Short mmCIF file of the C-alpha atoms (twelve columns), coordinates in Angstrom:
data_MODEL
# 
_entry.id   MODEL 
# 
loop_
_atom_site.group_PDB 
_atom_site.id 
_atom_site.type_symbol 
_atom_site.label_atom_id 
_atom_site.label_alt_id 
_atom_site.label_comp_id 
_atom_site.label_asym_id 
_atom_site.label_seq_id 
_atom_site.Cartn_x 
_atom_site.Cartn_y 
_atom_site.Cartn_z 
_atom_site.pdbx_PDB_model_num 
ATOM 1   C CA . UNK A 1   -166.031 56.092 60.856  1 
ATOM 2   C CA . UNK A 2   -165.399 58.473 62.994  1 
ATOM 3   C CA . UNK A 3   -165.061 57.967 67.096  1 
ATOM 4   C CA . UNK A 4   -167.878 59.768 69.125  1 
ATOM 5   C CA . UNK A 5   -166.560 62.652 71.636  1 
ATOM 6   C CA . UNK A 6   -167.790 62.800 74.807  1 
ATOM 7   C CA . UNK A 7   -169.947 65.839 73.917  1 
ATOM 8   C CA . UNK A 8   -172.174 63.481 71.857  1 
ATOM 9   C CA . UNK A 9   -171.929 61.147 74.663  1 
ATOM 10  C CA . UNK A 10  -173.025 63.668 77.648  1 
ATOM 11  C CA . UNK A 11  -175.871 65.370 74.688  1 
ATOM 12  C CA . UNK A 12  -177.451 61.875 74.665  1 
ATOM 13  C CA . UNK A 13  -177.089 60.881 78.213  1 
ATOM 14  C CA . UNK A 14  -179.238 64.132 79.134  1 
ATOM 15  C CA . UNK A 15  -182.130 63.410 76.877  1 
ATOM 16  C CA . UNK A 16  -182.189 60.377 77.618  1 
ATOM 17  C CA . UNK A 17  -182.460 61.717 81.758  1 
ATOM 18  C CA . UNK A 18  -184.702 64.403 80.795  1 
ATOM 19  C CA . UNK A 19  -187.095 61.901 78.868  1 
ATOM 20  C CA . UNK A 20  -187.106 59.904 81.842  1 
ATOM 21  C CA . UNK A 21  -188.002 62.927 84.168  1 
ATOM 22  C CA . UNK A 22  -184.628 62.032 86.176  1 
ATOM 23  C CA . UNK A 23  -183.835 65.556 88.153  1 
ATOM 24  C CA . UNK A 24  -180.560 67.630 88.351  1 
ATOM 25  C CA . UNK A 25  -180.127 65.991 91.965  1 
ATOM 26  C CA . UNK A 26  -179.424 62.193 90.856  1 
ATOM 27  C CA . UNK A 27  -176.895 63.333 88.181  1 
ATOM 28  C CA . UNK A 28  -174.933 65.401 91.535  1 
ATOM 29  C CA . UNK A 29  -175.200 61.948 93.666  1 
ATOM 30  C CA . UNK A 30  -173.732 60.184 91.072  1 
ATOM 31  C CA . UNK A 31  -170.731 62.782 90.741  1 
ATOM 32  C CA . UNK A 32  -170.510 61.863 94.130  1 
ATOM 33  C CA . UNK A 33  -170.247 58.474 93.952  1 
ATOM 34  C CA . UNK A 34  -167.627 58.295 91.000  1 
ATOM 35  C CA . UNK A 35  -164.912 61.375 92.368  1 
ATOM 36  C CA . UNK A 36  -163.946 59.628 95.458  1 
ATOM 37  C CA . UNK A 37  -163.112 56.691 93.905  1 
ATOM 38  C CA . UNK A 38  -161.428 58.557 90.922  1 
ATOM 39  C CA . UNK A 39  -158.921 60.252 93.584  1 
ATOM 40  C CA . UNK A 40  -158.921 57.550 95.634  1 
ATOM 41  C CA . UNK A 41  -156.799 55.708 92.422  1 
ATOM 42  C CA . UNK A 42  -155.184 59.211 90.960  1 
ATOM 43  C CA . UNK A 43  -153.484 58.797 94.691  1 
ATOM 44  C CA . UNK A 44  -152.175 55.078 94.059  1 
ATOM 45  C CA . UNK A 45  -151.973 55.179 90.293  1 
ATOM 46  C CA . UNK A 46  -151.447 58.863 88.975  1 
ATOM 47  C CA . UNK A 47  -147.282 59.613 87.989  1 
ATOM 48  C CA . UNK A 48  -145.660 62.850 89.174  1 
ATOM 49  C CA . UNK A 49  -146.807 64.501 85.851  1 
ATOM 50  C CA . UNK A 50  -150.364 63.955 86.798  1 
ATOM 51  C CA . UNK A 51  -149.706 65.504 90.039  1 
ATOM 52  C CA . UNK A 52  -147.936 68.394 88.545  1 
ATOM 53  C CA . UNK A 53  -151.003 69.042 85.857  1 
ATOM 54  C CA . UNK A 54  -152.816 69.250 89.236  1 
ATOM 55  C CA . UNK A 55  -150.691 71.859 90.665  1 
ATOM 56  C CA . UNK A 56  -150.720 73.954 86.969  1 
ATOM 57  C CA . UNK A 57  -154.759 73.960 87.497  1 
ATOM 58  C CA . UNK A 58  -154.375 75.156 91.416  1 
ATOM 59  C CA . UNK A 59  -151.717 77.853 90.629  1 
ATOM 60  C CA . UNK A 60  -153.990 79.078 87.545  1 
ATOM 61  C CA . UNK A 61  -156.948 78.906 89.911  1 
ATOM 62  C CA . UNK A 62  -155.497 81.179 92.257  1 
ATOM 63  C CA . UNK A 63  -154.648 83.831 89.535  1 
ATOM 64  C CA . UNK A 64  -158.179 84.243 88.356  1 
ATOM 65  C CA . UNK A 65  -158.971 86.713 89.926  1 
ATOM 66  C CA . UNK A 66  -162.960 85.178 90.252  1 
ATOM 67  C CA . UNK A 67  -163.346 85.530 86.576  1 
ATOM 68  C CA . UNK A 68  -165.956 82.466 86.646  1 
ATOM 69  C CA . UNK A 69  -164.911 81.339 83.010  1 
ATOM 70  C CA . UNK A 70  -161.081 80.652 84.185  1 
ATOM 71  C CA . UNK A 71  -162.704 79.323 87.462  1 
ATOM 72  C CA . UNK A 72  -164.730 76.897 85.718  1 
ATOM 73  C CA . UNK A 73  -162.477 76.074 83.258  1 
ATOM 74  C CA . UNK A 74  -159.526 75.482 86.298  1 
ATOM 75  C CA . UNK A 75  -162.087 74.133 88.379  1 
ATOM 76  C CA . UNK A 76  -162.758 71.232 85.670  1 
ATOM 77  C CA . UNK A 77  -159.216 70.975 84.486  1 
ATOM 78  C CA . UNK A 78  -158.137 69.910 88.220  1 
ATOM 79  C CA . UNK A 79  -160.794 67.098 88.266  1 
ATOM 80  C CA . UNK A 80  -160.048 65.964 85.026  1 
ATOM 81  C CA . UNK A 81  -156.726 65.378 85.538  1 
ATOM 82  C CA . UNK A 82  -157.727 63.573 88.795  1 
ATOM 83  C CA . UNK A 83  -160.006 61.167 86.669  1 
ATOM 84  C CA . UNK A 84  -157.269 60.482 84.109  1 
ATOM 85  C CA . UNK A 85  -154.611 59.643 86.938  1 
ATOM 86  C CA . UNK A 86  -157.040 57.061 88.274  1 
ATOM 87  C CA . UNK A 87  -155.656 55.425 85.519  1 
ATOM 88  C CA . UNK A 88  -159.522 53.960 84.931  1 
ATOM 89  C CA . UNK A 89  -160.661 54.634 81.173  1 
ATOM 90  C CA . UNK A 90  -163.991 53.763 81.678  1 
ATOM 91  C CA . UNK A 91  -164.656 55.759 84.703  1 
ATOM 92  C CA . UNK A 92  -162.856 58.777 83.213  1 
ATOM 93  C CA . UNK A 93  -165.501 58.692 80.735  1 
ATOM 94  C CA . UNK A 94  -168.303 58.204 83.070  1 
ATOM 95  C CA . UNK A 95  -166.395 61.565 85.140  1 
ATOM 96  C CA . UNK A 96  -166.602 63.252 82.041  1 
ATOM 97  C CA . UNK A 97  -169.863 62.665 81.030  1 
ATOM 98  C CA . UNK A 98  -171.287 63.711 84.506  1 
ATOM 99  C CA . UNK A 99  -168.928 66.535 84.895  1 
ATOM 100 C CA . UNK A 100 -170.462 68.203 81.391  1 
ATOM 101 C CA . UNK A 101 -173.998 67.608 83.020  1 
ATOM 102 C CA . UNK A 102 -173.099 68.535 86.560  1 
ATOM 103 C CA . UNK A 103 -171.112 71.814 85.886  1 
ATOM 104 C CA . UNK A 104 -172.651 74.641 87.941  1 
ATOM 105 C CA . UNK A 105 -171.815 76.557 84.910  1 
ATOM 106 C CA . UNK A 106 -175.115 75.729 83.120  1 
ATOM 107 C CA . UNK A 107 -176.889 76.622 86.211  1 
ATOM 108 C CA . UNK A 108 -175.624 80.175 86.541  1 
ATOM 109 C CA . UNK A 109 -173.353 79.111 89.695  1 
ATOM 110 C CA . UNK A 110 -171.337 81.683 91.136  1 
ATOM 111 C CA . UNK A 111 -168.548 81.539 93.052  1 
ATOM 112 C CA . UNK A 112 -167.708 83.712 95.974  1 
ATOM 113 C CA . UNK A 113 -163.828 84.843 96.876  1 
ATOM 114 C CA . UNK A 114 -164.736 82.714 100.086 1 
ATOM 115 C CA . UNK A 115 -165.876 79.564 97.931  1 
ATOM 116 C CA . UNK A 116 -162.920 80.037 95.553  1 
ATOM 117 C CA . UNK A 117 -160.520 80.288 98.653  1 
ATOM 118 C CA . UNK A 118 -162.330 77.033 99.882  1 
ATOM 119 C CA . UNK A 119 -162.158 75.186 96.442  1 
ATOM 120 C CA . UNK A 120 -158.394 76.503 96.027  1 
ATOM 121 C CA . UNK A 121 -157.511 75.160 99.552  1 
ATOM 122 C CA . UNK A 122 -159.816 71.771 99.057  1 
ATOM 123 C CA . UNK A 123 -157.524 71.065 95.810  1 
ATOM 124 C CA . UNK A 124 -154.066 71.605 97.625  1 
ATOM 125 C CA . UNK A 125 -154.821 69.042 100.328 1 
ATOM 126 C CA . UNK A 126 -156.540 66.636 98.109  1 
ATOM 127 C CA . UNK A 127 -153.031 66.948 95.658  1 
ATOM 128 C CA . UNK A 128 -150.866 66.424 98.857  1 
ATOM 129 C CA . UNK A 129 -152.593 63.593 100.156 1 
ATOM 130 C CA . UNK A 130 -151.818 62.143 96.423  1 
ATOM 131 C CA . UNK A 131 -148.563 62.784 96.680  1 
ATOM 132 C CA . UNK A 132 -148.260 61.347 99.014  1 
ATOM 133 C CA . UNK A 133 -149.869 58.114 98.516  1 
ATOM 134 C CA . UNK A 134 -152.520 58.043 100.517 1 
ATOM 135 C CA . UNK A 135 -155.454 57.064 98.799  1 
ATOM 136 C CA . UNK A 136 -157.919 57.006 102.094 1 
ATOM 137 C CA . UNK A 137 -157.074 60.699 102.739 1 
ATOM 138 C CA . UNK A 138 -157.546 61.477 99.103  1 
ATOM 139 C CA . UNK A 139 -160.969 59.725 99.022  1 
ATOM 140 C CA . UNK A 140 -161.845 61.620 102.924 1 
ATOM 141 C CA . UNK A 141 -161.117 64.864 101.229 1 
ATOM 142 C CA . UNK A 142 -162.683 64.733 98.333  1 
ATOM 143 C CA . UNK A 143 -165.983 63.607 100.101 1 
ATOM 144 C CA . UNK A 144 -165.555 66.858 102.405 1 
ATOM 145 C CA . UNK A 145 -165.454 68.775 98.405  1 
ATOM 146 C CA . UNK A 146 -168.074 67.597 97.279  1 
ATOM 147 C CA . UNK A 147 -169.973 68.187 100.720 1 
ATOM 148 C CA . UNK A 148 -169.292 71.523 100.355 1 
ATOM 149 C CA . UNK A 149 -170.770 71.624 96.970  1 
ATOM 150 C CA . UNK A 150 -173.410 70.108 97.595  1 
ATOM 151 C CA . UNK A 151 -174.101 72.614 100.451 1 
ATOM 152 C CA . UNK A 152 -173.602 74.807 97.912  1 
ATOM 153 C CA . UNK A 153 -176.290 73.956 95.513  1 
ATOM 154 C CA . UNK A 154 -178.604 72.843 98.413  1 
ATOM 155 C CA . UNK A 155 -178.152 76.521 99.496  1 
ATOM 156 C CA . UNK A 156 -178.778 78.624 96.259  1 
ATOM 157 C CA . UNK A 157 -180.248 76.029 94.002  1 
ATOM 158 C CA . UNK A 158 -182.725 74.042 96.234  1 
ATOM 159 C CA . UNK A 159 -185.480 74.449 93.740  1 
ATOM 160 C CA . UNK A 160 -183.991 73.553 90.589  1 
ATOM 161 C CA . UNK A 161 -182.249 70.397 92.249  1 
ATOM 162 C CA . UNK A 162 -185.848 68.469 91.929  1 
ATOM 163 C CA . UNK A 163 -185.828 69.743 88.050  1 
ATOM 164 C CA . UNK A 164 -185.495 67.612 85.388  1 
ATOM 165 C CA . UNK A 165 -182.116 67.261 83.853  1 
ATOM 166 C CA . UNK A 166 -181.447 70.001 81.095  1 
ATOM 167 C CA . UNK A 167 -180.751 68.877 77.845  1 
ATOM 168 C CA . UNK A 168 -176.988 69.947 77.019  1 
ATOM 169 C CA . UNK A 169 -176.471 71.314 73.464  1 
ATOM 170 C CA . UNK A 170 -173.758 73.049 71.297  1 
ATOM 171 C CA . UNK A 171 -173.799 76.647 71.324  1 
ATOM 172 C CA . UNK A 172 -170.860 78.452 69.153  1 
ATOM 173 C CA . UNK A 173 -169.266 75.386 69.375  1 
ATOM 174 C CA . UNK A 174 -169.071 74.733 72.825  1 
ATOM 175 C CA . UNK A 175 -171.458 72.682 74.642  1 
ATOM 176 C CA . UNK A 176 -173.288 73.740 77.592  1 
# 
């Protein structure tokens, strides 16, 4: 027997949501309820090599150049490793579960120079407040990202936020 990915996972979590008319909205609040708390233990649990996988992900980040596939593929990355420095299995799984069903990449997102300088710096001072051990800032600072996001969305997306969740699939192997 084989072990189920997370794919599979995140696949049946969103038709079970869309079955159960839950909207894109609730699965953004509960992004926002797990990624503090995932950063808020990456800053008392994560090692040095966690923080330095964060740094690779920033530093790639900056050399995009705005091609959206690197940023979303950076952008991920650098909360990923945040979830697997909390040192929390469990809620790593929930993080990435939510973050295959949150990803602004389904929803045609875009991001601006401006919002990539924004995410870029956001990053930085959430990894230094890691660093240095400070799990409050951590937790502060990742509430202000995910304010901004949620701006964001609230901004361009305000009438597909009240839509029902979108049922992820596989296409050429990669699910979206």
């Amino acid at each position: 027997m084989s072990k189920p990915s997370v794919d599979m996972l995140a696949y049946s979590l969103s038709v079970y949501l869309r079955l159960n008319d839950v909207p894109f909205v609730e699965i953004l609040r509960a992004r926002m309820a797990i990624e503090p708390v995932l950063v808020r233990d990456s800053a008392r649990f994560g090692s040095d090599e966690d923080f330095d996988e964060m740094e690779r992900s920033i530093d790639r980040l900056e050399k995009s150049g705005g091609d959206s596939e690197v940023v979303y593929k950076e952008n991920r990355a650098f909360h990923n490793a945040i979830a697997r420095a909390a040192s929390n299995p469990v809620l790593e799984l929930f993080w990435s579960t939510i973050s295959i069903l949150a990803s602004g990449e389904g929803a045609g997102l875009k991001y601006t120079e401006r919002n990539l300088s924004h995410i870029i710096g956001a990053h930085r001072r959430i990894l230094e407040a890691c660093r240095k051990r400070d799990p409050e800032a951590a937790h502060r600072l990742m509430v202000d990202h995910l304010g901004e996001l949620d701006v964001l969305l609230r901004t361009r997306f305000k009438d597909r936020l009240d839509e029902p969740t979108r049922i992820t699939h596989k296409e050429s192997g990669k699910l979206v």
